[in-house]
XYZ file of C-alpha atoms in Angstrom:
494
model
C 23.024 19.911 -67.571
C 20.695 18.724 -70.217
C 18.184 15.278 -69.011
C 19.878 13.526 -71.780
C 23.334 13.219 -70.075
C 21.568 11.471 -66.781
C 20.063 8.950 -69.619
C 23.236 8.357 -71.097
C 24.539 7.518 -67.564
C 21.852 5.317 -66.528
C 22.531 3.223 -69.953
C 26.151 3.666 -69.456
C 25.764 1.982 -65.972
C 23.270 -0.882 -67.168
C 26.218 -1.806 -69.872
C 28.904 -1.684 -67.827
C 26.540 -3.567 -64.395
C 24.083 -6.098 -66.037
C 26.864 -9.140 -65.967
C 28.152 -8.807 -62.890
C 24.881 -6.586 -60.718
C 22.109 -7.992 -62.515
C 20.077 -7.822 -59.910
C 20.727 -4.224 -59.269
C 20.472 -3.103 -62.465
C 16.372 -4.948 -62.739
C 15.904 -2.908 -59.389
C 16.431 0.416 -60.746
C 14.251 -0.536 -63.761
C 11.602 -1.332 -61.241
C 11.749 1.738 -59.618
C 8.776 3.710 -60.471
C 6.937 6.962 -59.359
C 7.680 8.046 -56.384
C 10.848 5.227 -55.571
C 12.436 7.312 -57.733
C 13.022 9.376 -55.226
C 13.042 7.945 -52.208
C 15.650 8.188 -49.745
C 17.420 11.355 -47.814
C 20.676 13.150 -49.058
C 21.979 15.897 -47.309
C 25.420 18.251 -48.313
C 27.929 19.168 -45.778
C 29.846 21.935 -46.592
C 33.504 21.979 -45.218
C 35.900 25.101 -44.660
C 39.459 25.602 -43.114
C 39.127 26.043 -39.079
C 35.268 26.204 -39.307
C 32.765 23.462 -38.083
C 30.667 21.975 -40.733
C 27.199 23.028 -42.240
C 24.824 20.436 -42.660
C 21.963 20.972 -44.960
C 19.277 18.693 -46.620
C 17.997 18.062 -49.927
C 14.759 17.323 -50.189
C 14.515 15.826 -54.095
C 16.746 15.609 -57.230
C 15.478 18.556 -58.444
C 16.941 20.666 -55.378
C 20.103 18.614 -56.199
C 20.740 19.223 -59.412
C 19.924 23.014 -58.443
C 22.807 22.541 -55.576
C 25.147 21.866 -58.312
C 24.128 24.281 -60.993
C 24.348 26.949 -58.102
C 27.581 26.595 -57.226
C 29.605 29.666 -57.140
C 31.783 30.114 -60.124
C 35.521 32.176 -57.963
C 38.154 31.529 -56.581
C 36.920 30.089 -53.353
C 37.814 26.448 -52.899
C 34.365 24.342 -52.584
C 34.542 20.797 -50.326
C 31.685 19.472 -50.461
C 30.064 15.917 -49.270
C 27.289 14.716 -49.490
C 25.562 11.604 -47.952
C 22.989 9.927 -49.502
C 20.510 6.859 -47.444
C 19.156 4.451 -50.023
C 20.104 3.868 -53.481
C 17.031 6.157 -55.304
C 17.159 6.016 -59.178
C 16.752 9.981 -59.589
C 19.504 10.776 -57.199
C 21.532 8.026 -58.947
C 21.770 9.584 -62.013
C 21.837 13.019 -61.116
C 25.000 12.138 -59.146
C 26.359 10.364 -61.754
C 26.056 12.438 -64.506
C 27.605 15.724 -62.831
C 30.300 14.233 -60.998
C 31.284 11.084 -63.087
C 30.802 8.375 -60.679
C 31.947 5.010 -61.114
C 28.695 3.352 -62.365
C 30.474 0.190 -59.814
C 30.644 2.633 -56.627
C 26.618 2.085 -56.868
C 26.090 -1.108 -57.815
C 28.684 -2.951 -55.312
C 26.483 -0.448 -52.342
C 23.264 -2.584 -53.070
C 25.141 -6.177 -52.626
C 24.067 -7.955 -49.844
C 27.226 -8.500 -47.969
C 26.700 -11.620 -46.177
C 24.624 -13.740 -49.043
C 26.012 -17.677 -49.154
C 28.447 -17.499 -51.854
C 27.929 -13.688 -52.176
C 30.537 -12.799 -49.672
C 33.661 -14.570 -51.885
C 32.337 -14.647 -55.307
C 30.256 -11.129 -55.729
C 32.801 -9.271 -53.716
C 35.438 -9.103 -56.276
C 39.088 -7.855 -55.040
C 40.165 -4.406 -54.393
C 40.576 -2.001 -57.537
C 40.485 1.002 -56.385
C 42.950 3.567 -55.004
C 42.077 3.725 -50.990
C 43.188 7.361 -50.914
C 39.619 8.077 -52.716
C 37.660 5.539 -52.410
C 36.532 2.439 -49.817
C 33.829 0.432 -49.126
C 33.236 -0.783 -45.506
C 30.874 -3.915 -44.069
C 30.000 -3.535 -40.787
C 27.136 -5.927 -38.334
C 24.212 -3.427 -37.198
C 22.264 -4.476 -33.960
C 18.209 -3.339 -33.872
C 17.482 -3.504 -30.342
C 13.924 -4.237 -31.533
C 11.366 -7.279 -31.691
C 9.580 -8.554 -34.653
C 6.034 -9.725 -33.837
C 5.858 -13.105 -36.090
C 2.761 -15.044 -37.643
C 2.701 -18.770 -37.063
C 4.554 -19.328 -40.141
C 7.486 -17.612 -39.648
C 8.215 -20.546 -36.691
C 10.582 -22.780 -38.724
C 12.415 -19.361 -40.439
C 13.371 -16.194 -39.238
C 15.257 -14.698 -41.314
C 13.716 -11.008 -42.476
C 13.960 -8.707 -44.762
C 13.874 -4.938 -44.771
C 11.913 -3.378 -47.293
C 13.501 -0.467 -48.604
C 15.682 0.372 -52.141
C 18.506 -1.603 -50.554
C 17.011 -5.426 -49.317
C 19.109 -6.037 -46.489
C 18.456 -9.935 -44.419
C 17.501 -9.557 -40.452
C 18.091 -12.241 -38.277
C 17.505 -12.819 -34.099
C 19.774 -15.596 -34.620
C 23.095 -15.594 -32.514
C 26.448 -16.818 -33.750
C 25.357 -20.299 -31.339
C 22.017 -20.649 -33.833
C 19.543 -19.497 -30.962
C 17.018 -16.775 -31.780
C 17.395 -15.068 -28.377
C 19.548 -12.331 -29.539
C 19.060 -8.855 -30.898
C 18.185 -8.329 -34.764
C 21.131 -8.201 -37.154
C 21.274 -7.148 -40.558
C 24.892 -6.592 -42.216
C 25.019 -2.839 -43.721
C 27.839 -1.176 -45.931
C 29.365 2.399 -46.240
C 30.279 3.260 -49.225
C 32.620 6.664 -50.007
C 34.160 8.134 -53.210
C 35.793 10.915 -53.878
C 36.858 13.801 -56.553
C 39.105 16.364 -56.630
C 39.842 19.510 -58.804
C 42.443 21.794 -57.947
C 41.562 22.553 -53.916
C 37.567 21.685 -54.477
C 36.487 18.344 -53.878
C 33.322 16.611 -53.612
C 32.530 13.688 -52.288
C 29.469 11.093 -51.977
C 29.139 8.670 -48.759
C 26.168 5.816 -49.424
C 24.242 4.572 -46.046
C 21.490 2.208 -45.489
C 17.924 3.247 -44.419
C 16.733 2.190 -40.994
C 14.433 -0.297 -39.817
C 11.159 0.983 -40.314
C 7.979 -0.292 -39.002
C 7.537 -3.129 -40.697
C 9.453 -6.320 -42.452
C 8.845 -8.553 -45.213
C 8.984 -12.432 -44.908
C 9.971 -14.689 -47.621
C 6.970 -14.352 -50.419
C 4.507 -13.091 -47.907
C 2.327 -10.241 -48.973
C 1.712 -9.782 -44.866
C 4.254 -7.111 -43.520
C 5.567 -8.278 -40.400
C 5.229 -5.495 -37.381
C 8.188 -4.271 -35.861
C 8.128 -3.263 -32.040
C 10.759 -0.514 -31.523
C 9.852 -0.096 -27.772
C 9.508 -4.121 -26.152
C 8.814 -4.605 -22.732
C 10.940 -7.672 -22.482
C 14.582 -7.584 -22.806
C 15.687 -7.970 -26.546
C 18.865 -9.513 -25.032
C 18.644 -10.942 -21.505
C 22.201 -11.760 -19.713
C 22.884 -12.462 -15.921
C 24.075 -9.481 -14.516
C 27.956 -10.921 -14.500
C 27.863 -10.888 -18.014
C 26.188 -7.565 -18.920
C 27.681 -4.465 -20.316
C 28.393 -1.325 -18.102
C 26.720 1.395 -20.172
C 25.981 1.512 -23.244
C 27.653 -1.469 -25.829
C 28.578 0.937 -28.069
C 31.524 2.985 -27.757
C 31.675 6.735 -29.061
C 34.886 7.312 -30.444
C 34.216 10.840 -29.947
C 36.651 13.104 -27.845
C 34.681 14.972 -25.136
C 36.540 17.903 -25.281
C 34.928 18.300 -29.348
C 31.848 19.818 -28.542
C 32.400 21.900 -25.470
C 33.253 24.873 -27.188
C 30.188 25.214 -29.429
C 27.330 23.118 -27.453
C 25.927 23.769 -24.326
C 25.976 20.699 -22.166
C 22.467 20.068 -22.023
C 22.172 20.441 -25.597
C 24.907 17.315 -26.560
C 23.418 14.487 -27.820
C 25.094 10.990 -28.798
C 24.385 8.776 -31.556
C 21.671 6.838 -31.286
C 23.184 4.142 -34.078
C 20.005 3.589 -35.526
C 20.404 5.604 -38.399
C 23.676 6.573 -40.042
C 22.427 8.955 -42.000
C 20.873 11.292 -38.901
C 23.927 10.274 -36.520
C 26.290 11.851 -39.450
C 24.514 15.212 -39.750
C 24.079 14.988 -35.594
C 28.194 14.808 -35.661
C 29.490 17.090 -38.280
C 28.193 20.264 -37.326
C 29.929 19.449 -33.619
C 33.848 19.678 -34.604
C 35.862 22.047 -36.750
C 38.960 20.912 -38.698
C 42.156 23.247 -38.935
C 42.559 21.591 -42.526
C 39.702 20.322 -44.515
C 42.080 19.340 -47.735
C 41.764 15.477 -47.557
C 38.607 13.894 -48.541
C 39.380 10.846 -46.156
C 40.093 12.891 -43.145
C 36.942 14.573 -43.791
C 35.393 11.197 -44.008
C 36.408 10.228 -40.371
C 32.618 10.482 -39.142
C 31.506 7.262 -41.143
C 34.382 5.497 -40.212
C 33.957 6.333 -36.329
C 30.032 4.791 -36.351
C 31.278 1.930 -38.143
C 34.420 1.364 -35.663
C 31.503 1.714 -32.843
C 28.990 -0.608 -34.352
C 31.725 -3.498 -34.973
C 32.867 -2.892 -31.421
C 29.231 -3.354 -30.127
C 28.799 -6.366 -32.027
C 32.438 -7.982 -30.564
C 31.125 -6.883 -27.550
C 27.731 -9.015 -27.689
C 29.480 -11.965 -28.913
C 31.648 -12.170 -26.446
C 28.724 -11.778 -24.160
C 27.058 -14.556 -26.474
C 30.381 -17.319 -26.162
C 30.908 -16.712 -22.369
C 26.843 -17.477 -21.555
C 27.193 -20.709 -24.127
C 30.601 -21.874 -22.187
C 28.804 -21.446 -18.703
C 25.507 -23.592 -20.505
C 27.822 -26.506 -21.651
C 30.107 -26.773 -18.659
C 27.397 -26.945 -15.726
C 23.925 -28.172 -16.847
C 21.937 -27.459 -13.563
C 23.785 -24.077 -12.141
C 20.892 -24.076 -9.103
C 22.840 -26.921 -7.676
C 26.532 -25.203 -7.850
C 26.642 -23.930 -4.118
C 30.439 -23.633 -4.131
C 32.961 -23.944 -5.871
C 33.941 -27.617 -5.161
C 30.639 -27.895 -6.620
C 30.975 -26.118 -9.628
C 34.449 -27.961 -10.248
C 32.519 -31.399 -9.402
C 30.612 -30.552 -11.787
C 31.676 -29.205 -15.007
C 31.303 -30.946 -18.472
C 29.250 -33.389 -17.304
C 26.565 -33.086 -19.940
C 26.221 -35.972 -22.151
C 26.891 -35.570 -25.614
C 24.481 -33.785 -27.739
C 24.414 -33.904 -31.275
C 22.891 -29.898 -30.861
C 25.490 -28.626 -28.978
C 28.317 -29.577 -31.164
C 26.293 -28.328 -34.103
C 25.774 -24.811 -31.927
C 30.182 -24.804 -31.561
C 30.762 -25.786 -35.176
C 28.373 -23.149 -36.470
C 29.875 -20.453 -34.227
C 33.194 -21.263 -35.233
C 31.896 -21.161 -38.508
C 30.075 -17.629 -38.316
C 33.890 -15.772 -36.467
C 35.874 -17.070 -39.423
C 32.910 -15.175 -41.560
C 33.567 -12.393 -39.445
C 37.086 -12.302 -39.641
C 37.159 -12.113 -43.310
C 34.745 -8.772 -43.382
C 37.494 -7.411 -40.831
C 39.924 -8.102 -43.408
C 38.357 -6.761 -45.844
C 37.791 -3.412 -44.531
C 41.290 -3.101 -43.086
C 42.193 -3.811 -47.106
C 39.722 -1.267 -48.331
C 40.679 1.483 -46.303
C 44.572 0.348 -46.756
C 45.743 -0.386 -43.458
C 47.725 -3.129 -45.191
C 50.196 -0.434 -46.906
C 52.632 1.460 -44.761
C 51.169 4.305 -46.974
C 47.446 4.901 -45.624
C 46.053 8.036 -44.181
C 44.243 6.866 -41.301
C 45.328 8.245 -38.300
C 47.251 6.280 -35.673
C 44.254 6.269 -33.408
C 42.502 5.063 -36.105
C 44.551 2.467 -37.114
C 44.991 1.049 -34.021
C 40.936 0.800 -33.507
C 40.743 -1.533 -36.392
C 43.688 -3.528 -35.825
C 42.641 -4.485 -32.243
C 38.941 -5.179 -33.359
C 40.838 -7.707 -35.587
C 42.926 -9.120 -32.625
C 39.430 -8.956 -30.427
C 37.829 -11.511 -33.616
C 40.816 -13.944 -33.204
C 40.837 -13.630 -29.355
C 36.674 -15.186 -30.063
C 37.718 -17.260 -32.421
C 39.971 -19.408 -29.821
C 37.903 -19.261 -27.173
C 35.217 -21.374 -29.311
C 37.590 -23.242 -30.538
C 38.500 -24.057 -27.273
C 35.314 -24.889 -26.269
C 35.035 -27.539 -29.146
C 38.459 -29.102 -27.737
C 37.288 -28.752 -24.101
C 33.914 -30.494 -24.892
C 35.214 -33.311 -27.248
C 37.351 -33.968 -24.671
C 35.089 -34.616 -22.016
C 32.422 -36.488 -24.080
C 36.149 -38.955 -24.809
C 36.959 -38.898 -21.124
C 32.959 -39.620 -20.285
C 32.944 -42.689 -22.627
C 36.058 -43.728 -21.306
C 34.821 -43.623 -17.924
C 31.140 -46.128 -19.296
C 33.898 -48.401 -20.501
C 35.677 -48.585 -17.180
C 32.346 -49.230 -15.453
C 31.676 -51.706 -17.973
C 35.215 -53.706 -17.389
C 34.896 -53.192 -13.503
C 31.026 -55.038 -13.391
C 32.902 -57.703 -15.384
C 35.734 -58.110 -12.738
C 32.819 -58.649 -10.196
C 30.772 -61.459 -12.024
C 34.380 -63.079 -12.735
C 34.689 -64.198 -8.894
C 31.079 -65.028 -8.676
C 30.944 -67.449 -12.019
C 34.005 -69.150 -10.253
C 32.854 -69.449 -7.132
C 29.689 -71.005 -8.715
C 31.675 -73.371 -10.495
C 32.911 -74.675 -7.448
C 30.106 -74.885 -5.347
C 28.349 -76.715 -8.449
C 31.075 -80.035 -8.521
C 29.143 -80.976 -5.684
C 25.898 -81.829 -5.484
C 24.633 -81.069 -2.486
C 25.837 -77.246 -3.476
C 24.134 -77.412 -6.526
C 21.635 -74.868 -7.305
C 18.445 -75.495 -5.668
C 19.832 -78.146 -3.039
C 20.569 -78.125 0.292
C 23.612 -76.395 0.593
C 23.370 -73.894 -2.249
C 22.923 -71.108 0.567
C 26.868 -71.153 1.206
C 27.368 -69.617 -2.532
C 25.469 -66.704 -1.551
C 26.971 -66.397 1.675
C 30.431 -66.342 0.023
C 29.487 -64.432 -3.056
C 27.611 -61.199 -1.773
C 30.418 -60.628 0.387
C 32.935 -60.576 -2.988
C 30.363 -58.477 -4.647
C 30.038 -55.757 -1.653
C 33.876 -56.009 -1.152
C 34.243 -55.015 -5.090
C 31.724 -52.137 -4.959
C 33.218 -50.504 -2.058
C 36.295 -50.679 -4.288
C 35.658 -49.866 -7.646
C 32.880 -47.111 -7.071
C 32.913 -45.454 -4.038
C 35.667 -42.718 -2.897
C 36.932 -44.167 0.563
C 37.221 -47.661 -1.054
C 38.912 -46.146 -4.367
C 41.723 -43.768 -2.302
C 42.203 -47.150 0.017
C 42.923 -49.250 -2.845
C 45.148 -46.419 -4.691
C 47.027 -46.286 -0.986
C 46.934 -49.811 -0.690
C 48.558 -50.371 -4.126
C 51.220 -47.997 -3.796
C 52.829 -49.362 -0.080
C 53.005 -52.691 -2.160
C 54.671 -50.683 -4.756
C 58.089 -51.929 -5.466
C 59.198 -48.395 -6.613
């Protein structure tokens, strides 16, 4: 294919991008030298009852020769490749041969959890499922970033690569004790002539050494390996294994790996986890583009189920923070029931709730949005049941989170009412005691040889203290407040 067609494509996709992408669209004129062409693409080859072969390609001129060098017969070609990064040369190579939507691009390089981003550059579906999906998914880094001074009062990241993806420590509660998140996408289109197909799956390059910082020129250093824990929980409330599930039947690999030679994800970069994967099972039928697409679909499943997983970890440690303030003094638990929600109210603490509750509903709505994009909303998709199912309860999981911090809001307004009600009752109950003692004063005072500072002024004390003692034991201490409950009810006419 003649240079002139890519050209065409790249102008065809400014057009058609610049209104609604600009920002993409200024990135790819940026890109210059060798951005061009960086990222990794690789082509998996697919055939009936055989197990997939993975192979990579190095530059866009070894893609473009994949393409020209395709066999001209009879012999059905599935192809797919997978391509980290959004690299201008690959871009329009890609687009030029196989016609891609110039929008299948762009909407990869959206950040997918900007402020007003997430409803108003994430347009509605329009796009046949069967063909076609994009997917949002939260990706833990299990890493530190070594900050300057200056980064104290912000830490939000960013990763410096062709797609800018935010990091954050930050957990749904606001602290910065939990592990780095960035939100990623997969992105996967499809074409189909006759029994060929090929098909393209975008990923996002992993966190590298370094990050960028606001305007800072000074790359931030990125320890893969810390020696503290990038997410500390009490034992109780710690995951057995590994927090990500596989979704990968054991039984897949036997047959062609020897068992010292399996290896599992290590969900740090899509892109090597897919080619790890492929190779490992062979499908009877390799016909449908979105069966042949399960791979993506399985990390993602097992990176949102990790990231469920840690918040639950992250609402049960906040609950167990509000409800006891001092858990070294909880011996038993009379103690720990004596003592729950006693914290006073703290302006923090309902701001910590409020944003959580705040950051599940986000959550809920990227759910949603994937379970739209790969149609689980039509009695028509092409997921499997297994599948299905996966996503469905990840949804359920979200709402499950959601009430629990909601009921943590109800449970801690509540207490901070019942607290204040309590100060009030104190209040009214100090009154009751000066009430006697004013009187009594009174009294004593109509006379004056019981006048304050006379003779006989020592009989008001002797009277009064006694009242005031008498009330105390009453009103707040236990023995006196059960005798006066049992005291009121035999004198109880009902």
């Amino acid at each position: 294919m003649h240079q002139s067609a890519e050209d065409e494509y790249l102008e065809l996709l400014a057009s058609t991008q610049k209104h609604q992408y600009p920002g993409f669209v200024s990135h790819l004129k940026q890109q210059d030298g060798p951005l061009r062409e960086e990222g990794r693409v690789a082509v998996i080859e697919f055939k009936d009852s055989q197990a997939p072969q993975a192979k990579r390609i190095r530059t866009s001129t070894a893609l473009r020769r994949c393409f020209e060098d395709s066999p001209q017969s009879s012999v059905d070609i599935r192809r797919l490749f997978v391509m980290e990064g959004l690299p201008r040369n690959f871009i329009k190579a890609f687009g030029a041969r196989l016609r891609v939507p110039p929008s299948f691009f762009s909407a990869h390089w959206t950040s997918p959890r900007n402020a007003i981003g997430t409803w108003i550059n994430r347009p509605p579906r329009n796009y046949d499922h069967n063909d076609r999906f994009l997917l949002t998914f939260a990706k833990m880094h299990w890493v530190r970033v070594k900050p300057l001074a200056e980064d104290n009062s912000n830490l939000l990241y960013w990763m410096d690569s062709s797609i800018h993806r935010h990091l954050s420590p930050s957990t749904i509660f606001g602290a910065s004790d939990g592990p780095l998140l960035s939100w990623e996408q997969v992105s996967f289109w499809s074409v189909a002539k006759g029994g060929s197909w090929d098909a393209i799956i975008l990923v996002d390059p992993p966190l590298r050494n370094s990050v960028r910082w606001g305007e800072s020129p000074v790359p931030r250093e990125v320890d893969h390996e810390p020696k503290q824990p990038v997410f500390d929980l009490p034992p109780v409330l710690g995951q057995e294994g590994c927090w990500y599930p596989s979704y990968q039947s054991e039984y897949e690999a036997i047959d062609r790996v020897k068992p010292d030679k399996v290896k599992v994800p290590a969900m740090v970069s899509l892109f090597d986890d897919m080619l790890l994967l492929y190779p490992l099972k062979a499908r009877d039928s390799t016909s449908n583009t979105i069966d042949c697409a399960d791979v993506c679909r399985r990390l993602v499943l097992s990176a949102w189920t990790a990231r469920l997983r840690v918040i639950e970890a992250q609402i049960a440690q906040e609950r167990s923070r509000l409800s006891v303030e001092d858990a070294t003094s909880v011996k038993n638990i009379d103690d720990l029931l004596a003592l729950s929600w006693t914290r006073p109210w703290r302006p923090r603490d309902f701001s910590r709730l409020t944003r959580a509750a705040s950051v599940l509903v986000g959550i809920d709505a990227e759910l949603r949005r994937n379970l739209d994009a790969l149609g689980l909303n039509s009695p028509h998709h092409n997921l499997c049941i297994w599948e299905a199912d996966a996503w469905k309860r990840l949804l359920q999981a979200t709402e499950l989170s959601k009430s629990r911090v909601d009921s943590m809001i109800q449970t801690y307004l509540q207490a901070t009412s019942i607290r204040q009600s309590l100060s009030a009752g104190h209040l009214t109950s100090m009154a009751t005691l000066f009430i006697p003692m004013s009187l009594v004063a009174a009294i004593f005072s109509m006379n004056g040889n019981f006048a304050a500072g006379e003779s006989h002024f020592w009989i008001f004390w002797v009277v009064a203290i006694p009242l005031v003692l008498l009330g105390c034991f009453f009103l707040f201490t236990k023995s006196g407040t059960r005798l006066f409950n049992k005291i009121s009810l035999e004198n109880s006419p009902v």
